Short mmCIF file of C-alpha atoms in Angstrom, two decimals:
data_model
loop_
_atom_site.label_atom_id
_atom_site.label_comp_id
_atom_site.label_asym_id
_atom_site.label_seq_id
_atom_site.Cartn_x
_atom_site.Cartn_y
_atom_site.Cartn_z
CA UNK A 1 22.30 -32.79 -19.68
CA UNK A 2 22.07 -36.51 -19.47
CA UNK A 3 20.41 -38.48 -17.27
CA UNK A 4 20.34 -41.85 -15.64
CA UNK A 5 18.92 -44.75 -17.30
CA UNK A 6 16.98 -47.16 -14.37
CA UNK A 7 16.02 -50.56 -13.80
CA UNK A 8 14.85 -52.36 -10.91
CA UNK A 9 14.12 -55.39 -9.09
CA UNK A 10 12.47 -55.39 -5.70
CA UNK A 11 14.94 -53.40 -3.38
CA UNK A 12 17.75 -53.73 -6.56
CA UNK A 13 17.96 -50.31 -8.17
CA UNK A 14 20.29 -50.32 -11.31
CA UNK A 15 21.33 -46.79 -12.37
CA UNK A 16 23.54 -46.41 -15.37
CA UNK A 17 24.46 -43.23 -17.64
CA UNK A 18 26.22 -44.10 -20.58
CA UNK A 19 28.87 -41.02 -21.38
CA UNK A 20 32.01 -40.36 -23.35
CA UNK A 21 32.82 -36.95 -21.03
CA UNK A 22 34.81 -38.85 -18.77
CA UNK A 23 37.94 -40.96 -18.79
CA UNK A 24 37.22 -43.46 -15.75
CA UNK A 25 34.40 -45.47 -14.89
CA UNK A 26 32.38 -44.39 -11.88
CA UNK A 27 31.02 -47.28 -9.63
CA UNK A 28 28.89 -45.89 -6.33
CA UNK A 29 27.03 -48.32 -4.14
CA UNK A 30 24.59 -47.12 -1.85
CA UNK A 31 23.09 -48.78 0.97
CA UNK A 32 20.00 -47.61 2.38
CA UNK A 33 18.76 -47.71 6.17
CA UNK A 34 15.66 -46.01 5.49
CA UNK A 35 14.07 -44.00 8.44
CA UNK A 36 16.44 -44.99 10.94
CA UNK A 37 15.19 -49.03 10.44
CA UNK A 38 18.74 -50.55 12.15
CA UNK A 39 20.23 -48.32 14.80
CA UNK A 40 22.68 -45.66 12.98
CA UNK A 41 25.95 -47.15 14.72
CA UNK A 42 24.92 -50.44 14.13
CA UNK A 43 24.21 -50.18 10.92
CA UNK A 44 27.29 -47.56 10.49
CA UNK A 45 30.12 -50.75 12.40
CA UNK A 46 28.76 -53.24 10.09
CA UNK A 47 29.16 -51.40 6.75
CA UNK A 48 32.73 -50.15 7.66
CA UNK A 49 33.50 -54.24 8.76
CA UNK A 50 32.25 -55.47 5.36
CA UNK A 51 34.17 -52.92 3.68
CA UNK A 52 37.33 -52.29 5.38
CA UNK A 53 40.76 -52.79 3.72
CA UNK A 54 41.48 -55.92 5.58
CA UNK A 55 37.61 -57.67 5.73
CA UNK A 56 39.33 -59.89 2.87
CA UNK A 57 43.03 -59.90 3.50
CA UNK A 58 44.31 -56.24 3.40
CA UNK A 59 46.83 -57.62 0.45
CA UNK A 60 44.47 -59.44 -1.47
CA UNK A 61 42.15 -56.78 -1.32
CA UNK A 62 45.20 -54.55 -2.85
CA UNK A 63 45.61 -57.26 -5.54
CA UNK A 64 42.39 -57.52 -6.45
CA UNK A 65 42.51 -53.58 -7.09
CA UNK A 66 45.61 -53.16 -8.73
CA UNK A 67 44.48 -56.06 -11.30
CA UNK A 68 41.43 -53.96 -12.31
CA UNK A 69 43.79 -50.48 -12.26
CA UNK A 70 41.12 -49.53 -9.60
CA UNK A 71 42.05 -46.65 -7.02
CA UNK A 72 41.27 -47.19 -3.25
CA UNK A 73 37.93 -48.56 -1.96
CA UNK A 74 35.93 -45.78 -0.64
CA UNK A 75 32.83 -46.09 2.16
CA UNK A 76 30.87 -42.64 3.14
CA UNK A 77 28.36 -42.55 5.56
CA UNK A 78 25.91 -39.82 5.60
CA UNK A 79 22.91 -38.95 7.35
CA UNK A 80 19.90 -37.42 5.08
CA UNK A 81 17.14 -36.98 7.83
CA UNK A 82 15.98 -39.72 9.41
CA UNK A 83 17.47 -41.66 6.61
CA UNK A 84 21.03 -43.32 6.71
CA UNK A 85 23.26 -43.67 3.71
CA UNK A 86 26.51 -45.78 2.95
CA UNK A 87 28.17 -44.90 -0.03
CA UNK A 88 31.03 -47.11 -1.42
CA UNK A 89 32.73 -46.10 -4.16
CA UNK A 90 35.21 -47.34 -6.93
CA UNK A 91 36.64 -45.79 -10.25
CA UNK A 92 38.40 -47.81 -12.85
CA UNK A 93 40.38 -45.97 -15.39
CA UNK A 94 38.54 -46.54 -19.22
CA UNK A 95 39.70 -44.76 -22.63
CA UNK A 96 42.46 -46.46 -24.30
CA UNK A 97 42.84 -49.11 -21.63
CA UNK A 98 42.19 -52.67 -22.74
CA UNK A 99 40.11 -54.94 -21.10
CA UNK A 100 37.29 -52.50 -19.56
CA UNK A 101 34.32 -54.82 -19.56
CA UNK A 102 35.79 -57.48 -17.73
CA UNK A 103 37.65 -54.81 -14.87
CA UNK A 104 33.89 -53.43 -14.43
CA UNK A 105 32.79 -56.42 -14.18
CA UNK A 106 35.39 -57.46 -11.72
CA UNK A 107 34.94 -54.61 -9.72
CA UNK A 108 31.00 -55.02 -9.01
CA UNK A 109 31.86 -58.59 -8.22
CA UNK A 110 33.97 -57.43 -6.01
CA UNK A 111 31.78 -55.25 -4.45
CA UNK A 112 29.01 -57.61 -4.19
CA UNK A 113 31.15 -60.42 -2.34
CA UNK A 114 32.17 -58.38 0.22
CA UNK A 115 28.97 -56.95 1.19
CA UNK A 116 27.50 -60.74 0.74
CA UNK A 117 30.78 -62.93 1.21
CA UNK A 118 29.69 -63.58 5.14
CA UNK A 119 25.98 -64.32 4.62
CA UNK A 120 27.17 -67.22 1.78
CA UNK A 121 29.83 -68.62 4.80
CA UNK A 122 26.81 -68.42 7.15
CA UNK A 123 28.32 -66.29 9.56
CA UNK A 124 29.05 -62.72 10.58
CA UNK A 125 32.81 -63.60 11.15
CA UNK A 126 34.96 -60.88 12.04
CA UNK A 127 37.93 -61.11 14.61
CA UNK A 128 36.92 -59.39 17.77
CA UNK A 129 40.13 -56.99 17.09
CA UNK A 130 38.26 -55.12 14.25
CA UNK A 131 35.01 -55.28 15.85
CA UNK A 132 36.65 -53.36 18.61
CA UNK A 133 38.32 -50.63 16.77
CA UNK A 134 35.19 -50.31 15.07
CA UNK A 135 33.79 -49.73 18.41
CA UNK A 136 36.25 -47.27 19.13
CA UNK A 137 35.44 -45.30 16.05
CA UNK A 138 31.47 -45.42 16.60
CA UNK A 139 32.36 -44.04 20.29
CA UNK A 140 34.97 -41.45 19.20
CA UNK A 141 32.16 -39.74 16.56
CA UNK A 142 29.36 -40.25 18.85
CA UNK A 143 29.63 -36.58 19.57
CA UNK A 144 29.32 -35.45 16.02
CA UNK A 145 33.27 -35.99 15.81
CA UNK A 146 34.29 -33.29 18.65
CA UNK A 147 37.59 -32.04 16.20
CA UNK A 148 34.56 -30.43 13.60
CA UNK A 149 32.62 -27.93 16.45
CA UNK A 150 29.98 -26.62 13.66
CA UNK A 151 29.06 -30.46 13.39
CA UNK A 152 28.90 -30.23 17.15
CA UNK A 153 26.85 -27.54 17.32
CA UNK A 154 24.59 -28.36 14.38
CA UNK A 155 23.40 -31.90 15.88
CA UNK A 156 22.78 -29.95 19.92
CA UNK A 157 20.08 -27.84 17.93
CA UNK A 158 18.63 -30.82 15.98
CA UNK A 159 18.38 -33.28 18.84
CA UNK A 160 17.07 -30.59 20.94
CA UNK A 161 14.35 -30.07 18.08
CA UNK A 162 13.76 -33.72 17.84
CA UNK A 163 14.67 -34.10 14.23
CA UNK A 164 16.89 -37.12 15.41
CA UNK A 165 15.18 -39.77 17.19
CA UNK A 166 17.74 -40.91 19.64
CA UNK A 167 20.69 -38.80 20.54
CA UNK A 168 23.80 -40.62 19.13
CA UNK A 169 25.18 -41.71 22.99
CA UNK A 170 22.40 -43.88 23.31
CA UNK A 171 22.79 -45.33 19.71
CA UNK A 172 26.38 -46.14 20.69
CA UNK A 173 25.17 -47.62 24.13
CA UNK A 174 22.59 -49.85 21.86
CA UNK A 175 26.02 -50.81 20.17
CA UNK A 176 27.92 -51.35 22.89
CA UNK A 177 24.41 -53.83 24.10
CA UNK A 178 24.36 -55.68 20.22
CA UNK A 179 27.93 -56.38 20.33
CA UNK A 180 27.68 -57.73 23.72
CA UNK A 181 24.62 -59.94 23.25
CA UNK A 182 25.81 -61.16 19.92
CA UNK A 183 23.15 -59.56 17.71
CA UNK A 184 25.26 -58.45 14.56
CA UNK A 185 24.81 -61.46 13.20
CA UNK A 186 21.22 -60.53 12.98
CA UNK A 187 21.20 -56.99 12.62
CA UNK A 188 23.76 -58.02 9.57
CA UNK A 189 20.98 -59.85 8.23
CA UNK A 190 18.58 -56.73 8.07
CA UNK A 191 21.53 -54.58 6.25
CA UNK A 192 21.21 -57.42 3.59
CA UNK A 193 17.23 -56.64 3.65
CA UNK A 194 17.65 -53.02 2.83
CA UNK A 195 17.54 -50.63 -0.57
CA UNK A 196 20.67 -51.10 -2.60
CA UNK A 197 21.28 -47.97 -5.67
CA UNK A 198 23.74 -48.92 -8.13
CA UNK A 199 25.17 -46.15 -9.87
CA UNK A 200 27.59 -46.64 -12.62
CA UNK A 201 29.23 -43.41 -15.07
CA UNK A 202 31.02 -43.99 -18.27
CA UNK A 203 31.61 -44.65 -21.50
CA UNK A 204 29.59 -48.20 -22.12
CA UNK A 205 26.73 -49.49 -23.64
CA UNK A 206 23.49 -49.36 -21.23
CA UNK A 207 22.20 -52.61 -21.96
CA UNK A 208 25.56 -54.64 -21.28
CA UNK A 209 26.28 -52.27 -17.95
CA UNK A 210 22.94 -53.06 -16.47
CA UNK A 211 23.07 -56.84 -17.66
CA UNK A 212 27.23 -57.27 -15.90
CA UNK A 213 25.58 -55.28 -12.50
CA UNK A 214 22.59 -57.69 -12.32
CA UNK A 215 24.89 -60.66 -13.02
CA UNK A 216 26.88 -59.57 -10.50
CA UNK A 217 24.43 -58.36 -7.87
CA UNK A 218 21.18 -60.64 -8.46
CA UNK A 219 21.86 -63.86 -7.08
CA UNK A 220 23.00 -62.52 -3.75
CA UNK A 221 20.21 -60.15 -3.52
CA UNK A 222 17.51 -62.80 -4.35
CA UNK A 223 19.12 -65.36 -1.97
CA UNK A 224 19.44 -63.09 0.90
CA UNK A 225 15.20 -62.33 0.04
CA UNK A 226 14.97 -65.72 0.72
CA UNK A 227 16.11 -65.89 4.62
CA UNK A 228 14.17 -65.71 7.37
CA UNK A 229 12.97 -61.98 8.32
CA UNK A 230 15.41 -60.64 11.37
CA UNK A 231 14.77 -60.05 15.23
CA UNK A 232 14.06 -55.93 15.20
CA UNK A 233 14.99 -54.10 18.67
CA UNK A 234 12.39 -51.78 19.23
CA UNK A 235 13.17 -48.36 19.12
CA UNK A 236 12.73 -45.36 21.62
CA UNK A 237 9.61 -43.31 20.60
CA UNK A 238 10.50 -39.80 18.72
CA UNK A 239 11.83 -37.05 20.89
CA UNK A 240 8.83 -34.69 21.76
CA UNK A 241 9.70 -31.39 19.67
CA UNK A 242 10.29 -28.31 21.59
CA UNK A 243 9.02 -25.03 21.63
CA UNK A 244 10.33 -22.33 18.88
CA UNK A 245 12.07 -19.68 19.13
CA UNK A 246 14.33 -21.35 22.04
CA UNK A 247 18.28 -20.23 23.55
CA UNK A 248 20.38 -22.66 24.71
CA UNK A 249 23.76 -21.52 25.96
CA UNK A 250 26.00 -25.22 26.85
CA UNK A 251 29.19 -24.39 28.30
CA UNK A 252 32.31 -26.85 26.83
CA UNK A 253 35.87 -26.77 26.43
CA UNK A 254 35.93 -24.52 23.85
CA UNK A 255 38.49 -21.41 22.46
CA UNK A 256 35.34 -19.02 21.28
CA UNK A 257 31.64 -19.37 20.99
CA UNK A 258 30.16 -21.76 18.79
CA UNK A 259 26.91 -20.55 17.20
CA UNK A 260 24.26 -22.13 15.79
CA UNK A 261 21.09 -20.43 14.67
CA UNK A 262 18.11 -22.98 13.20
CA UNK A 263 15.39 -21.90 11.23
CA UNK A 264 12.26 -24.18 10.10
CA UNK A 265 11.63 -23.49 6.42
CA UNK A 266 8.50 -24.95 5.65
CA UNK A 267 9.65 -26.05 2.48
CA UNK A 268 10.15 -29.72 1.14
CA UNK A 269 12.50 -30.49 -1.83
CA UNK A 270 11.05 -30.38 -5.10
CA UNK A 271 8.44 -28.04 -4.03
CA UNK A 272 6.75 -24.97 -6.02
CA UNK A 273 9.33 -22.77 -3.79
CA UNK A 274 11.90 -24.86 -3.32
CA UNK A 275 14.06 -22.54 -5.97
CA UNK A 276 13.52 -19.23 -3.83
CA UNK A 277 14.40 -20.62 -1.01
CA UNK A 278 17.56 -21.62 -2.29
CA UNK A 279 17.79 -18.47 -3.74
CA UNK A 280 17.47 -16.84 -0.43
CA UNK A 281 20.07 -19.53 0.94
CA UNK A 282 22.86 -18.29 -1.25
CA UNK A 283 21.96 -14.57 -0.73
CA UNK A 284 21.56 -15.04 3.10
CA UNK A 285 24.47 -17.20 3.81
CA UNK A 286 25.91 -19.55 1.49
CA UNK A 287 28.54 -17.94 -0.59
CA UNK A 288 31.14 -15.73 0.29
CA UNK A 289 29.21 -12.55 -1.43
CA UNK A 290 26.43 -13.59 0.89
CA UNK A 291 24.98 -10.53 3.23
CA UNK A 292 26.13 -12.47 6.09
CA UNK A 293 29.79 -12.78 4.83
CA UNK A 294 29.42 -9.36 3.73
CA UNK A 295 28.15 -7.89 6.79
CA UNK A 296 29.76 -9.69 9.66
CA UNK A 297 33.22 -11.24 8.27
CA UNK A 298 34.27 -8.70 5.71
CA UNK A 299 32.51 -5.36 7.20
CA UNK A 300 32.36 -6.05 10.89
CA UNK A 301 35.04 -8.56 10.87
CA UNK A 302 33.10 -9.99 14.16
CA UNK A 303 34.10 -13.63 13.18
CA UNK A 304 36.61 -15.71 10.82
CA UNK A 305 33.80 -17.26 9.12
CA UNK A 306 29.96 -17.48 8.75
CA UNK A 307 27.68 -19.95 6.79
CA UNK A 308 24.17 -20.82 6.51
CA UNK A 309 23.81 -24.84 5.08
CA UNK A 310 20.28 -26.18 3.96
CA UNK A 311 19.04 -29.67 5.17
CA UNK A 312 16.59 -30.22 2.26
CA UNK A 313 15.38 -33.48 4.33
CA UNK A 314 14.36 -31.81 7.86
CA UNK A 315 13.17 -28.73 6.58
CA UNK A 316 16.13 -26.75 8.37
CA UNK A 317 18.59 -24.09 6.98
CA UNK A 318 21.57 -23.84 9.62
CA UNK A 319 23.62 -20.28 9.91
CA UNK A 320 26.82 -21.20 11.71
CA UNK A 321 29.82 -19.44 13.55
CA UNK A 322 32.46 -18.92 15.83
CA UNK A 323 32.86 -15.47 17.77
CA UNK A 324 34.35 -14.33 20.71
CA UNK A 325 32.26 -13.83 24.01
CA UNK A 326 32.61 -9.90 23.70
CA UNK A 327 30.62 -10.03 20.46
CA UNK A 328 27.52 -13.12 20.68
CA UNK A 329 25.00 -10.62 21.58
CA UNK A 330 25.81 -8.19 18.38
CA UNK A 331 26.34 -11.71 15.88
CA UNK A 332 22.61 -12.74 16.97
CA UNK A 333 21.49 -9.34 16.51
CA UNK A 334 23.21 -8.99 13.41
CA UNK A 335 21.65 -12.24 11.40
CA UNK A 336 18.55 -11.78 12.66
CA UNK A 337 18.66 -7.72 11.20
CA UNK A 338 19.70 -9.37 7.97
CA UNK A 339 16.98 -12.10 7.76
CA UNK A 340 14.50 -9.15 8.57
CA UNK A 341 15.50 -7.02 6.16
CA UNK A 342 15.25 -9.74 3.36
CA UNK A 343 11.74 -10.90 4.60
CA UNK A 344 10.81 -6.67 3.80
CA UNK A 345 12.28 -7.46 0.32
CA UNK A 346 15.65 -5.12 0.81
CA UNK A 347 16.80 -6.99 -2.18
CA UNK A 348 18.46 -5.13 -4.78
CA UNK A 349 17.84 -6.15 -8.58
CA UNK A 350 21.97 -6.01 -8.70
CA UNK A 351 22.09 -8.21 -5.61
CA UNK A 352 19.61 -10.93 -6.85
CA UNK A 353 21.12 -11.74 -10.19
CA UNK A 354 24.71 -12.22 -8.82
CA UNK A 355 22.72 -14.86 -6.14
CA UNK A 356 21.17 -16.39 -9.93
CA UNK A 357 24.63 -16.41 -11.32
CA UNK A 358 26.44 -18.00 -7.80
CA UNK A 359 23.56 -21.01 -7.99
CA UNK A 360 24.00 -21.55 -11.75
CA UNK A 361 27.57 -22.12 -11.58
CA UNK A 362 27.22 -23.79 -8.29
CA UNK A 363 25.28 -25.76 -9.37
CA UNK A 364 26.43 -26.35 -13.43
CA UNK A 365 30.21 -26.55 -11.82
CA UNK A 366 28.52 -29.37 -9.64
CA UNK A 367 26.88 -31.38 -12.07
CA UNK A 368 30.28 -31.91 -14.07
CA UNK A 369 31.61 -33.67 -10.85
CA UNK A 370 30.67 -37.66 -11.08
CA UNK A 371 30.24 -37.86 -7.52
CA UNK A 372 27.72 -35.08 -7.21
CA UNK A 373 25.99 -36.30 -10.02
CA UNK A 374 25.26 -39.27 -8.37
CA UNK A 375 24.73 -37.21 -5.13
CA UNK A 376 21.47 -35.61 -6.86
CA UNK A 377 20.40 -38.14 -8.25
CA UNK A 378 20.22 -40.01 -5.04
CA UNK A 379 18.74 -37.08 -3.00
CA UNK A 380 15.85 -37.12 -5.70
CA UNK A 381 15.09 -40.76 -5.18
CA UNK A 382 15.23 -40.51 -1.61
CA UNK A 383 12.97 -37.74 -1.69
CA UNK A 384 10.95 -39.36 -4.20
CA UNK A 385 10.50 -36.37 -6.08
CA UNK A 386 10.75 -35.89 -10.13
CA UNK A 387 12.54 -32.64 -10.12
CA UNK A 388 15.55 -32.86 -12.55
CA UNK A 389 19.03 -30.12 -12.60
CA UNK A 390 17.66 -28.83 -15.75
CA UNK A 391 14.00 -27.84 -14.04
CA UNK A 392 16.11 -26.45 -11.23
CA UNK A 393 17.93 -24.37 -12.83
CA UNK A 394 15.27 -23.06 -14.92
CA UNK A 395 13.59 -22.62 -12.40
CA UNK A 396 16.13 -20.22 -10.54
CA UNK A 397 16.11 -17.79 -13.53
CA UNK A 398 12.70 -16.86 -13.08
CA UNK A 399 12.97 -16.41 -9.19
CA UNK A 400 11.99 -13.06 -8.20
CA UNK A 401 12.94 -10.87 -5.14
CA UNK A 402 8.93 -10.95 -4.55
CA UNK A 403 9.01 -14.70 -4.36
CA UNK A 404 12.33 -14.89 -2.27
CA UNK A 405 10.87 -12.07 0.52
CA UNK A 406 7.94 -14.37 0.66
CA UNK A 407 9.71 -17.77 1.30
CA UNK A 408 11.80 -15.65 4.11
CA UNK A 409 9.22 -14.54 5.92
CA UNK A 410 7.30 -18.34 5.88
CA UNK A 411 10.72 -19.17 7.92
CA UNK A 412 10.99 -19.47 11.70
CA UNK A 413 13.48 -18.98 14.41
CA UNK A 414 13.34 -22.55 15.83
CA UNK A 415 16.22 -22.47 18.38
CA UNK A 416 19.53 -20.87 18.65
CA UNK A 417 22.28 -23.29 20.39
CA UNK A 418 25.76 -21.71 21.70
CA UNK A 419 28.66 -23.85 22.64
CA UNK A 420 30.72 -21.15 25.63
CA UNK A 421 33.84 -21.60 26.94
CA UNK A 422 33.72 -22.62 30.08
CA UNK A 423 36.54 -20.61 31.30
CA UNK A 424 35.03 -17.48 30.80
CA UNK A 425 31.34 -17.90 32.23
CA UNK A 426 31.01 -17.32 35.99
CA UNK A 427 27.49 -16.68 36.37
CA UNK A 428 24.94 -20.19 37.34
CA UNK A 429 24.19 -21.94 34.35
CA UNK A 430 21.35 -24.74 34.14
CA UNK A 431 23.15 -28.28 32.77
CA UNK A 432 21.96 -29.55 29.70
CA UNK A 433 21.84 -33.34 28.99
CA UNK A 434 21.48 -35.35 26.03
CA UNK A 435 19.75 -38.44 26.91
#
């Protein structure tokens, strides 16, 4: 498999992977608010203002792409841990198409003056209209985006853990405070300050894709290194973590319960047993011939669908689903018998190597994709670790049922979270906040 070439300077990461296996060129920028450093919604408003449609003229922004054959601007935001990422992404078509140097080029130029653009005017211009719809949006997904419940769910049981710092109301009231007081300006300044990754894919010549991204990127970079260092709002202290093995029961304005059930895995990316726990991840819950999709959607048909998800940066693996009220008691019961009975090593030799075969593919079908390959690549810089696809993978064909009993049993209940419909609870229920 290939791999990314690197070069860097200071916070500038260049990451470039020459390749004839695809017909576009792949162009991610990532922007980096390491361990929470600017407030999540702050940091989230200003990257979507730099990088809307309309931050330079909605049609000359649409000129400026059709010129390079580009598709539409993409910006991602994603949180991994306590650290925030924005991706931005452009592809622009390659192959037989003349002229691909100079559209690259074009397009990182592009991307660089509109991340830079206001810091060379000296101001943090935008019209108070898109500030305020971006406002609206940062208030509308300060619930985890209420239309996506398991998202809902997911982030009750993490803030309640105290894997998240602040709870994403106050973030948005810190906002609502920067906006107010004028502070982007400043707070724009630190997004300037922080870890860029440039990833490019395709069918080039290392050397000249690195040189065109630092001609592009450099200058901005080492001028904004050059400003004065930012005023920092001090942050709330971390949440105090909470006891394991906790039930919380939050009555909303839900259709069925929404159940989420959070393990601590004691296991960091890259580690000696990071492999069987992943192992035990797509036999527990993660594929459809999981035992829980086996067990409670196919055999039981108790709910429409059941998942577990692993958050490689908090140490968490998430099982997630939506039942009716009649049958909470016998889901819980039912994932816990099936965590149990892997931790004995119930694991049939059958049973394992389909799980080997589900992560090879997964994983294989994955790494074609240019956006997951970039995906990997960042979650291994992030986690600073030197674990490569290839080592993974090897590593999963020599996992053994031993090895995956072991890694189940070194997991704990942390706390199980269940959204009820309100219509259907009588009995007194203690309020839970989220300050």
């Amino acid at each position: 498999m290939q791999s990314f070439i690197t070069e860097q300077y200071n916070r500038l990461s260049v990451h470039v992977m020459p390749t004839s296996q695809y017909a576009n060129c792949y162009l991610h920028l990532g922007i980096v608010n390491e361990q929470g450093r600017i407030p999540s919604a702050v940091f989230a408003v200003i990257v979507r203002l730099l990088f809307r449609q309309d931050s330079l003229g909605k049609r000359k922004l649409q000129q400026q792409l059709w010129s390079m054959y580009a598709d539409e601007l993409r910006c991602e935001l994603e949180q991994k841990g306590e650290t925030q990422l924005a991706s931005i992404r452009l592809r622009i078509p390659a192959g037989l198409l003349p002229g691909t140097d100079a559209r690259t080029l074009d397009a990182l130029k592009l991307l660089a003056d509109m991340m830079f653009e206001p810091s060379l005017k000296g101001e943090f211009d935008f019209d108070e209209a898109q500030i305020q719809e971006e406002l609206a949006w940062a208030e509308h997904h300060a619930g985890y985006d209420v239309s996506n419940w398991d998202k809902v769910v997911q982030g009750r049981s993490l803030e309640w853990l105290g894997y998240t710092e602040r709870s994403r109301d106050a973030d948005v009231e810190q906002l609502q405070h920067c906006v107010h007081d004028g502070e982007l300006q400043q707070w724009y300044r630190e997004v300037l300050c922080s870890p860029l990754h440039i990833h490019v894919i395709g069918d080039f010549q290392s050397d000249v894709m690195i040189a065109q991204v630092m001609e592009a990127f450099l200058p901005s970079v080492v001028a904004a290194e050059g400003g004065e260092t930012p005023y920092v709002i001090g942050h709330d202290e971390p949440t105090e973590r909470r006891e394991e093995g906790e039930m919380m029961l939050e009555l909303m304005d839900v259709q069925q319960c929404k159940i989420n059930v959070t393990f601590t895995t004691g296991v960091t990316y890259g580690s000696s047993d990071y492999a069987a726990l992943f192992l035990f991840h797509s036999l527990f819950g993660a594929t459809p011939a999981s035992r829980l999709q086996s067990e409670l959607r196919e055999r039981k048909q108790w709910v429409y669908q059941i998942y577990s998800t692993l958050d490689d940066y908090r140490g968490t693996l998430h099982v997630t689903t939506g039942t009716s009220s009649g049958y909470v008691t016998e889901v819980l019961e039912a994932i816990d018998a099936e965590w149990l009975r892997i931790c004995s090593g119930d694991i049939q030799e059958v049973e394992l190597n389909r799980a080997i075969q589900n992560v090879m593919h997964y994983v294989q079908v994955g790494y074609d994709l240019p956006e997951q390959v970039v995906n990997l690549h960042i979650d291994r810089l992030l986690n600073r670790v030197q674990m490569t696809t290839p080592q993974f993978l090897e590593a999963i064909t020599c996992i053994t049922g031993e090895q995956v009993a072991e890694v189940a049993s070194g997991m704990k209940k942390a706390v199980t979270w269940i959204l009820y419909p309100e219509n259907e609870y009588s009995a007194p229920v203690q309020e839970v906040t989220h300050e």
